[in-house]
Coordinates of C-alpha atoms in Angstrom, one line a residue:
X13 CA 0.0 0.0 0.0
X14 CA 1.4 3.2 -0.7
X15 CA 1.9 6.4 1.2
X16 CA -1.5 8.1 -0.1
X17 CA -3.4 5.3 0.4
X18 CA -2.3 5.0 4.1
X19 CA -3.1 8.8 4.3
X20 CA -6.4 8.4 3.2
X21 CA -7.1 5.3 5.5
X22 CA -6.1 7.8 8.4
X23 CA -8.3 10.5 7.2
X24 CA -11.6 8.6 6.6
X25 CA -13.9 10.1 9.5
X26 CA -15.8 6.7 11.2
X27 CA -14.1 2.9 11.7
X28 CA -15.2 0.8 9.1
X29 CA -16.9 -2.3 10.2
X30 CA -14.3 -5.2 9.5
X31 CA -16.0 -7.4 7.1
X32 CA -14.0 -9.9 4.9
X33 CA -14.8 -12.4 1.5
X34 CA -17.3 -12.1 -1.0
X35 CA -20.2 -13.6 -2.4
X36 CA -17.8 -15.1 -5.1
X37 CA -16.1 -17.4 -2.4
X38 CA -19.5 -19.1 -2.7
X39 CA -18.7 -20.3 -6.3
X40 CA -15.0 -21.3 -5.7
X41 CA -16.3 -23.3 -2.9
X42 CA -19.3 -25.0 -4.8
X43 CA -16.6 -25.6 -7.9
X44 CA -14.6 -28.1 -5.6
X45 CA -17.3 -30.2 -4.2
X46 CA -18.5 -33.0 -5.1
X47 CA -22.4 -32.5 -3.9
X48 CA -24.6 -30.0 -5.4
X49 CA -25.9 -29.1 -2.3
X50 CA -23.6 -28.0 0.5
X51 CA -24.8 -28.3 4.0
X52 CA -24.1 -25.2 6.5
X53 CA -21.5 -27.1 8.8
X54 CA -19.4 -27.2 5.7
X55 CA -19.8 -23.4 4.5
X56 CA -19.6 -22.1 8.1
X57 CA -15.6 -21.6 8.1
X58 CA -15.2 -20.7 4.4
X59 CA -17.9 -18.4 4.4
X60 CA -17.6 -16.2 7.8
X61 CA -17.2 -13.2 5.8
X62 CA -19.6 -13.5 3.3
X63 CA -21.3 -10.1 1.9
X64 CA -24.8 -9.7 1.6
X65 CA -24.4 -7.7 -2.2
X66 CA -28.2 -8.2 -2.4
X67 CA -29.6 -4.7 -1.5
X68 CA -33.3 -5.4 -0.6
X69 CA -35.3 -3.6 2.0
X70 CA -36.8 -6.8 3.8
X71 CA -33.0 -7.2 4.7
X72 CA -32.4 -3.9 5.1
X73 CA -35.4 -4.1 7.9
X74 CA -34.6 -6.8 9.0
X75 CA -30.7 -5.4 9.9
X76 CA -32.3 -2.2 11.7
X77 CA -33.9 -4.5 14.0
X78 CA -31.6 -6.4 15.3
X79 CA -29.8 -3.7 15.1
X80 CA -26.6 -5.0 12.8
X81 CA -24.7 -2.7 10.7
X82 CA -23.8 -3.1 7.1
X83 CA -20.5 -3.9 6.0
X84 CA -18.3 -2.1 4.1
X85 CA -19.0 -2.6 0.1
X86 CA -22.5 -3.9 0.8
X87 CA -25.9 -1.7 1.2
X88 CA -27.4 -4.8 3.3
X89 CA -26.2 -7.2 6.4
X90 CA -23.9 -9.4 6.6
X91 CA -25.5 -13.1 5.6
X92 CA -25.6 -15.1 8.6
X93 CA -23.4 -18.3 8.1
X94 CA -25.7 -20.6 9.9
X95 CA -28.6 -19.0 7.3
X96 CA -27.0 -19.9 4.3
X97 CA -26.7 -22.8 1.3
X98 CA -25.7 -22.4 -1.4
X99 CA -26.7 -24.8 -4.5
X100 CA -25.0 -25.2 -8.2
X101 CA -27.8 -26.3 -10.4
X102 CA -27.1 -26.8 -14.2
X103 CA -23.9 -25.3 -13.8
X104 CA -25.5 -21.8 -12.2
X105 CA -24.2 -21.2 -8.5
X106 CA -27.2 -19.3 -6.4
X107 CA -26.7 -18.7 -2.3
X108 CA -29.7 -18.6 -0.1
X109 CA -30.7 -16.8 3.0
X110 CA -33.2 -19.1 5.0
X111 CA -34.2 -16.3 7.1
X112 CA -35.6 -14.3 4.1
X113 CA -35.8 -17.0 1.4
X114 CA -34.2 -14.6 -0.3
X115 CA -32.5 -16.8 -3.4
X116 CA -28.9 -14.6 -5.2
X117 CA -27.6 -16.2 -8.4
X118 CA -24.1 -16.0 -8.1
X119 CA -23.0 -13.5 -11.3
X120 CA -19.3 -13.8 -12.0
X121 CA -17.3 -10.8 -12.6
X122 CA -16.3 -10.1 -16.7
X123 CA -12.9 -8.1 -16.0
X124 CA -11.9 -7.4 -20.0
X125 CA -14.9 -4.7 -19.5
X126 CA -13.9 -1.5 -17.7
X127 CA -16.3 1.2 -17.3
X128 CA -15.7 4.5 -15.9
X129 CA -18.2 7.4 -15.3
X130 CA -18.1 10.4 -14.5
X131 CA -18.2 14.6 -15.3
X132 CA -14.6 16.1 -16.3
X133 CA -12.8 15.2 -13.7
X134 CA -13.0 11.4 -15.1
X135 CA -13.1 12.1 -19.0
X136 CA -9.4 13.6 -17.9
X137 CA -8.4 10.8 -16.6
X138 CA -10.1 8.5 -19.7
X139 CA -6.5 8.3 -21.6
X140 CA -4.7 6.5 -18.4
X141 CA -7.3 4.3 -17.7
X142 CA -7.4 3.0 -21.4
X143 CA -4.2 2.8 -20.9
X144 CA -4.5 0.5 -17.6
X145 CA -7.4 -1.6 -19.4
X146 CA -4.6 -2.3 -22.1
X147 CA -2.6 -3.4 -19.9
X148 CA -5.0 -6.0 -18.2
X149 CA -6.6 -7.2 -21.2
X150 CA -9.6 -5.1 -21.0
X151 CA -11.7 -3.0 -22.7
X152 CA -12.7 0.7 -21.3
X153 CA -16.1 1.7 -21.8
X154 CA -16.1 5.5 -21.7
X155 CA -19.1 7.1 -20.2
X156 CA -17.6 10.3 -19.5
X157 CA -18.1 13.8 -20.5
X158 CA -17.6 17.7 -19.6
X159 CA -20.7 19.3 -18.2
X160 CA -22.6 16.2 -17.7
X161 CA -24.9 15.6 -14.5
X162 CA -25.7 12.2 -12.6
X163 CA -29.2 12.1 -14.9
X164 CA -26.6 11.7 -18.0
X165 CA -24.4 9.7 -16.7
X166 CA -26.9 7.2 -15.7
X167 CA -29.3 7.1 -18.2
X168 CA -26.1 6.2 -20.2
X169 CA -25.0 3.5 -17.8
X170 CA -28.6 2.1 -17.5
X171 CA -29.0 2.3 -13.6
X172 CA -31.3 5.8 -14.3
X173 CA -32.7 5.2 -18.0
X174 CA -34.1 8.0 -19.9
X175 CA -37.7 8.1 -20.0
X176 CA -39.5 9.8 -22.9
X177 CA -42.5 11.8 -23.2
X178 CA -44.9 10.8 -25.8
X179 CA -43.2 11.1 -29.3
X180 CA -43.7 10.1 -33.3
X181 CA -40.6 8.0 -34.3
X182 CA -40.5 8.7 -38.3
X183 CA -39.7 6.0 -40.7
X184 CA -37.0 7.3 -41.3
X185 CA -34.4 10.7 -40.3
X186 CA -34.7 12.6 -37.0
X187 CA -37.3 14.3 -34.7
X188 CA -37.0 15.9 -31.4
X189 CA -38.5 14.6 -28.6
X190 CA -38.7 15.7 -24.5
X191 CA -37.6 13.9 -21.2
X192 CA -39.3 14.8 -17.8
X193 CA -36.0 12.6 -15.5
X194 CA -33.2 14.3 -18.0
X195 CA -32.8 17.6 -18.6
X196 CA -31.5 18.7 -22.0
X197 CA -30.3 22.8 -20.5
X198 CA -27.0 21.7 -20.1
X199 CA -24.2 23.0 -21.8
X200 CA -22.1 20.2 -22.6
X201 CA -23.0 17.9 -25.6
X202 CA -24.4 14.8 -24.8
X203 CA -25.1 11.0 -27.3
X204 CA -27.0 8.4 -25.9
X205 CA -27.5 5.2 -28.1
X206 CA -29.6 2.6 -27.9
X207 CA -33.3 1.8 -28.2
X208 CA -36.7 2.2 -26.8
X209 CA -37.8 -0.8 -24.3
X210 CA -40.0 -2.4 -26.0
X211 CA -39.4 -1.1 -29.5
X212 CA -35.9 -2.7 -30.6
X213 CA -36.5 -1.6 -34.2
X214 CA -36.6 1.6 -33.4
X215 CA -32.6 2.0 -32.4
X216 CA -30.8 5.3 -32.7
X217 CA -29.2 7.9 -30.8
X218 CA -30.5 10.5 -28.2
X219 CA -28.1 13.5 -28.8
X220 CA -27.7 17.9 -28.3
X221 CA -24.9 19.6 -29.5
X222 CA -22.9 21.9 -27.2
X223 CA -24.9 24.9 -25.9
X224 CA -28.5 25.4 -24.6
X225 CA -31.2 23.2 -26.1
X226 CA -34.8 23.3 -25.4
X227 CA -35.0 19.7 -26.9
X228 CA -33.3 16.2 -27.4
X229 CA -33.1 15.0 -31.4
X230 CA -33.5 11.4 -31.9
X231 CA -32.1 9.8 -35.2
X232 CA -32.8 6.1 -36.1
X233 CA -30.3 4.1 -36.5
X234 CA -31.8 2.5 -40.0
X235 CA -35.2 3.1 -41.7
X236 CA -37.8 1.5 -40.4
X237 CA -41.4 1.6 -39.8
X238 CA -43.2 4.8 -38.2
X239 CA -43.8 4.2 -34.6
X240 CA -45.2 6.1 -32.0
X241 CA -43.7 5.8 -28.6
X242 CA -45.8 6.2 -25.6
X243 CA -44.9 8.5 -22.1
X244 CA -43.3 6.9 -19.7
X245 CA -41.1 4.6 -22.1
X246 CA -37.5 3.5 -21.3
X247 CA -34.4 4.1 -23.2
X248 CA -32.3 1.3 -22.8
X249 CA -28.5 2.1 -23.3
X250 CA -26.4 0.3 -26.0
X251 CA -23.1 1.2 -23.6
X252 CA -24.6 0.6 -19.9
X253 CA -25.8 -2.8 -21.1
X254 CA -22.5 -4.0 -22.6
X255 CA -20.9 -2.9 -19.5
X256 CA -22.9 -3.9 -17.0
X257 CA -21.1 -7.3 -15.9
X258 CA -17.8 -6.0 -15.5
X259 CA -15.3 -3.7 -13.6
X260 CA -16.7 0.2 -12.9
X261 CA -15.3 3.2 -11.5
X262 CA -18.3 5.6 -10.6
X263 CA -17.8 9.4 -10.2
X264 CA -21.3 10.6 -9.7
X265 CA -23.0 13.7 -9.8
X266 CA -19.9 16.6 -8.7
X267 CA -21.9 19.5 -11.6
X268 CA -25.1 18.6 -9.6
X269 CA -23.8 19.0 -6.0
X270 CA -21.7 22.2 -7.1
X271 CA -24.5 23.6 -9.4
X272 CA -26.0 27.1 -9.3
X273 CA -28.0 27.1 -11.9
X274 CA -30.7 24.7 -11.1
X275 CA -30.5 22.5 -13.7
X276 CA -30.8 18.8 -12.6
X277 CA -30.7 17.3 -9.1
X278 CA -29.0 18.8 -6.1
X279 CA -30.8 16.8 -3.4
X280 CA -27.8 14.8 -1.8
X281 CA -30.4 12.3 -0.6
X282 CA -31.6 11.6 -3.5
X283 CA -28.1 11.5 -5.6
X284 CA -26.5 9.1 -2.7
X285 CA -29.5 7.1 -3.7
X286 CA -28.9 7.4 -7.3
X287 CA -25.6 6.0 -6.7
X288 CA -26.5 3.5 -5.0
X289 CA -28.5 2.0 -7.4
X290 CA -25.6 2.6 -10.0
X291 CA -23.7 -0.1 -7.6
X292 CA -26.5 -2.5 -7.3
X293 CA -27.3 -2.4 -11.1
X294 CA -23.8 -3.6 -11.8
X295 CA -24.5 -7.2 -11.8
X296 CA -21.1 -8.9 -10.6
X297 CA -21.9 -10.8 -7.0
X298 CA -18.7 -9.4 -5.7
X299 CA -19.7 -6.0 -6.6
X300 CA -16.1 -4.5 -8.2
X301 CA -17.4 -1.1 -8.1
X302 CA -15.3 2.3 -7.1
X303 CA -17.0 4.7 -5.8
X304 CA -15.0 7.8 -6.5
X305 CA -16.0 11.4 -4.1
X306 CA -15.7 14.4 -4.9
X307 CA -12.9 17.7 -4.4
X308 CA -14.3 20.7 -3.2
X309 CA -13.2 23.3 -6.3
X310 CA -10.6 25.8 -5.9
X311 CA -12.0 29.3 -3.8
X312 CA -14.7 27.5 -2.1
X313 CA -15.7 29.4 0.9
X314 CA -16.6 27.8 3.8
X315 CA -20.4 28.5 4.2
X316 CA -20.7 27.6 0.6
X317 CA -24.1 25.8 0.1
X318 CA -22.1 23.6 -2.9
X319 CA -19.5 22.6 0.1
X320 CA -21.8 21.2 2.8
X321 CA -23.4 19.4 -0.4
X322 CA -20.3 17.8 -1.4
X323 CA -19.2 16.7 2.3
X324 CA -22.4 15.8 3.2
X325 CA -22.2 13.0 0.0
X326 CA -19.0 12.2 0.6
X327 CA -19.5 11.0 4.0
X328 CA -22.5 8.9 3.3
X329 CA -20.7 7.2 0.5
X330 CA -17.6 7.0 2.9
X331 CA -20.1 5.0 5.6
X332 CA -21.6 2.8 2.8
X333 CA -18.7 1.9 0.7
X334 CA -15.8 1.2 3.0
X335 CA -12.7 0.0 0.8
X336 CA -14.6 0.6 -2.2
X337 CA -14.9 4.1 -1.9
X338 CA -11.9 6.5 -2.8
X339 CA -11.7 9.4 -0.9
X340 CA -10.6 12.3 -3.9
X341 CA -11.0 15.3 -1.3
X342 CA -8.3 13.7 1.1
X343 CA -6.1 12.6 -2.1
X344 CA -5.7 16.6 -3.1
X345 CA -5.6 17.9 0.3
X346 CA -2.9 15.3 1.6
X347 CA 0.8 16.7 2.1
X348 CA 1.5 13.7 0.0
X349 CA 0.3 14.9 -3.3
X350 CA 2.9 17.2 -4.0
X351 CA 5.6 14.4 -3.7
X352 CA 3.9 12.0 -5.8
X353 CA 3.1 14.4 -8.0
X354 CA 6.4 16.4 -8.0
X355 CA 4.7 19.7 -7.9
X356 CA 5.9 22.3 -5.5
X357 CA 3.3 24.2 -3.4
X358 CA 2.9 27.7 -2.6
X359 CA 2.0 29.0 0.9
X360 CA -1.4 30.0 -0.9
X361 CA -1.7 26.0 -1.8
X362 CA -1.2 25.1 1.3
X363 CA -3.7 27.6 2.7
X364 CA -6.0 26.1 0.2
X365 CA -5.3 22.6 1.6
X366 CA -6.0 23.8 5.0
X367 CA -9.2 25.2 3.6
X368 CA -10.6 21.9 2.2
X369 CA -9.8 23.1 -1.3
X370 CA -7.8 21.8 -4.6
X371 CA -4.8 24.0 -4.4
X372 CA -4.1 26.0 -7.6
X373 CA -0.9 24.0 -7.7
X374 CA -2.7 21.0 -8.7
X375 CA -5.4 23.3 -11.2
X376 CA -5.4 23.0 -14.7
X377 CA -4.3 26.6 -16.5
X378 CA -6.7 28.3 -19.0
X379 CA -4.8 30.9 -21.1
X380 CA -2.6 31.1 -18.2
X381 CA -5.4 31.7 -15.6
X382 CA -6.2 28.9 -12.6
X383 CA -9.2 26.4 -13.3
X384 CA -10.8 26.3 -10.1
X385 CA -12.7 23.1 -11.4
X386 CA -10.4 20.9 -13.2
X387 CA -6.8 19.0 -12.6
X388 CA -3.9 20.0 -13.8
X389 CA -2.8 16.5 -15.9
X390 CA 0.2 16.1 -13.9
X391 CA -2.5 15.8 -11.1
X392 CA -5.2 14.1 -13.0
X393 CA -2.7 11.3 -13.9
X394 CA -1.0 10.6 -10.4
X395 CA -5.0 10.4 -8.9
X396 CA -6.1 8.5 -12.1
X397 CA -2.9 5.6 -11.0
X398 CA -4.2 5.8 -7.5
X399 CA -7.5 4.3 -8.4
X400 CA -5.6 1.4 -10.3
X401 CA -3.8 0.7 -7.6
X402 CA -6.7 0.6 -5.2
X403 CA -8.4 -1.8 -7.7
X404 CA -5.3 -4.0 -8.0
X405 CA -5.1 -4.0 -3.8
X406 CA -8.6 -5.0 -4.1
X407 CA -7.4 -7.9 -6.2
X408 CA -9.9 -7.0 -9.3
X409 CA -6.9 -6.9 -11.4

């Protein structure tokens, strides 16, 4: 473990619960039996540790009554070993809790698919982690993009899809059409392909251009048939679903929780929730999902509305995500960053620091003028290899 990881494991605010294994211990245990069905004495020693990766809210309940508390990586109790069996039937591994009858098929992990999501902060970092996918053998399905909000990046992952009003799909061409769950007044450019639930002939792209908009355009794919689509109707994403069995890095929401201009979601309730279901709609048992935070932006002053937003997230992601959440506002207010990034600070960055901030030492420049939003690359790049190395501690690579 290196230096900034240790610093961050000092700085995170409440003692994890210590909760080790994973639901995928299940499978390697099931693979070298004999018996389909394993008894409970037999699981009890191998599976101590095993994560409850089935968020549900009868388990949820059921942990607020007796008053247990969730483990680290897991939005529900900690299975109770002496509740458990686990089958393999026609070659599919499923564990059961005999307290809930709550039945989990076992969904392995596909690790040549690496997604990453996030505003600009992540699409900065895109090159190196294309560059780490290389390296492992993977894939990395980019669902990044300046400007964007967590009702983007989620409709494009799948967890959130976009919902259309009522709209007249032509035989052929484009048409514009409205969403009431994403807004289209954002200033970044935004594609979203894929196809209408329910209506897989109808494929073709969501888009706007950069600058306002007052409406999505929607272009098929192919010709085809007219089709009206009705209100309410799901988009289902082409990228979310190819990813949705593999490795993620999830960098939620920051232009919502900083925003000004209303424009999307600023409830932190409701985005920690949003998030959650981003983890829990990635289908691998063992859940191999970072959860990255968020940096409070250069200049922030402390009463700042935007500031108690971002903490207030942070923390509850913090709490909920133990080792799978990585703690960006303690990486670029650590001493440690300047040595691992070889970047000298100023008394003014380290007043910054001090302040909760990203330093201007660690900003991007605009015509020679500090970014108080972005990275400088140096900076992008060092905190882009941390996250590799907390995935390859995690042993997901």
């Amino acid at each position: 473990m290196n230096d900034l990881d240790l610093l961050l494991l000092r700085r995170r605010r409440r003692r994890w619960p210590v909760v080790a294994g994973s639901a995928l211990l299940v499978a390697g245990i099931v693979a070298g039996t004999v018996a389909g069905l394993i008894s409970v004495q037999q699981l009890q020693a191998e599976v101590a540790g095993l994560e409850a990766e089935l968020a549900t809210t009868r388990l949820q309940e059921a942990a607020a009554e007796s008053g247990e508390a969730a483990g680290p990586g897991t939005l529900a109790p900690a299975l109770d070993p002496e509740q458990v069996v686990v089958e393999e039937t026609d070659g599919v591994t499923s564990f059961t809790d005999l307290s809930t009858g709550l039945r989990t098929v076992v969904q392995p992990v596909d690790r040549s698919k690496l997604t990453i999501v996030g505003s600009s902060t992540m699409r900065e970092m895109a090159a190196d982690f294309g560059e780490f996918a290389g390296r492992h053998d993977a894939a990395l399905i980019d669902a990044t993009g300046g400007g964007l909000l967590a009702e983007h990046m989620l409709a494009e992952l799948g967890s959130r899809p976009f919902v259309t009003d009522a709209v007249d799909i032509p035989a052929s061409g484009q048409t514009t059409l409205t969403s009431p769950n994403v807004p289209v007044g954002i200033q970044g450019a935004f594609r979203l392909s894929g196809h209408f639930e329910g209506y897989g002939s109808a494929s073709g792209t969501i888009s706007k251009t950069e600058g306002p908009a007052t409406a999505w355009t929607f272009e098929r794919d192919t010709d085809g048939l007219a089709v009206r689509i009705p209100a309410g109707t799901e988009f289902v994403p082409d990228l979310g679903t190819e990813g949705r069995d593999g490795i993620a890095v999830l960098n939620i929401g920051k232009n919502n929780l900083a925003a000004t201009d209303g424009v999307g979601s600023s409830d932190v309730d409701e985005l920690v929730s949003w998030t959650e279901d981003a983890y829990r709609y990635l289908s691998a048992t063992g859940k191999y999902v970072l959860v990255v935070g968020h940096f409070q932006n250069s200049g922030t002053a402390a009463d700042s509305p935007a500031r108690a937003r971002i903490q207030q997230y942070n923390d509850a992601l913090r709490d909920r995500f133990g080792p799978r959440f990585f703690d960006l506002e303690a990486i670029v207010t650590s001493d440690d960053i300047w040595t691992a990034t070889g970047i000298t600070p100023t008394a003014a960055d380290l007043a910054e620091q001090r302040d909760g901030n990203k330093p201007d030492g660690l900003s991007r420049r605009v015509d020679g003028a500090v970014d108080p939003y972005h990275l400088d690359p140096v900076a992008a790049s060092t905190i882009s290899g941390l996250m590799q190395s907390r995935m390859v501690e995690l042993g997901w690579y």
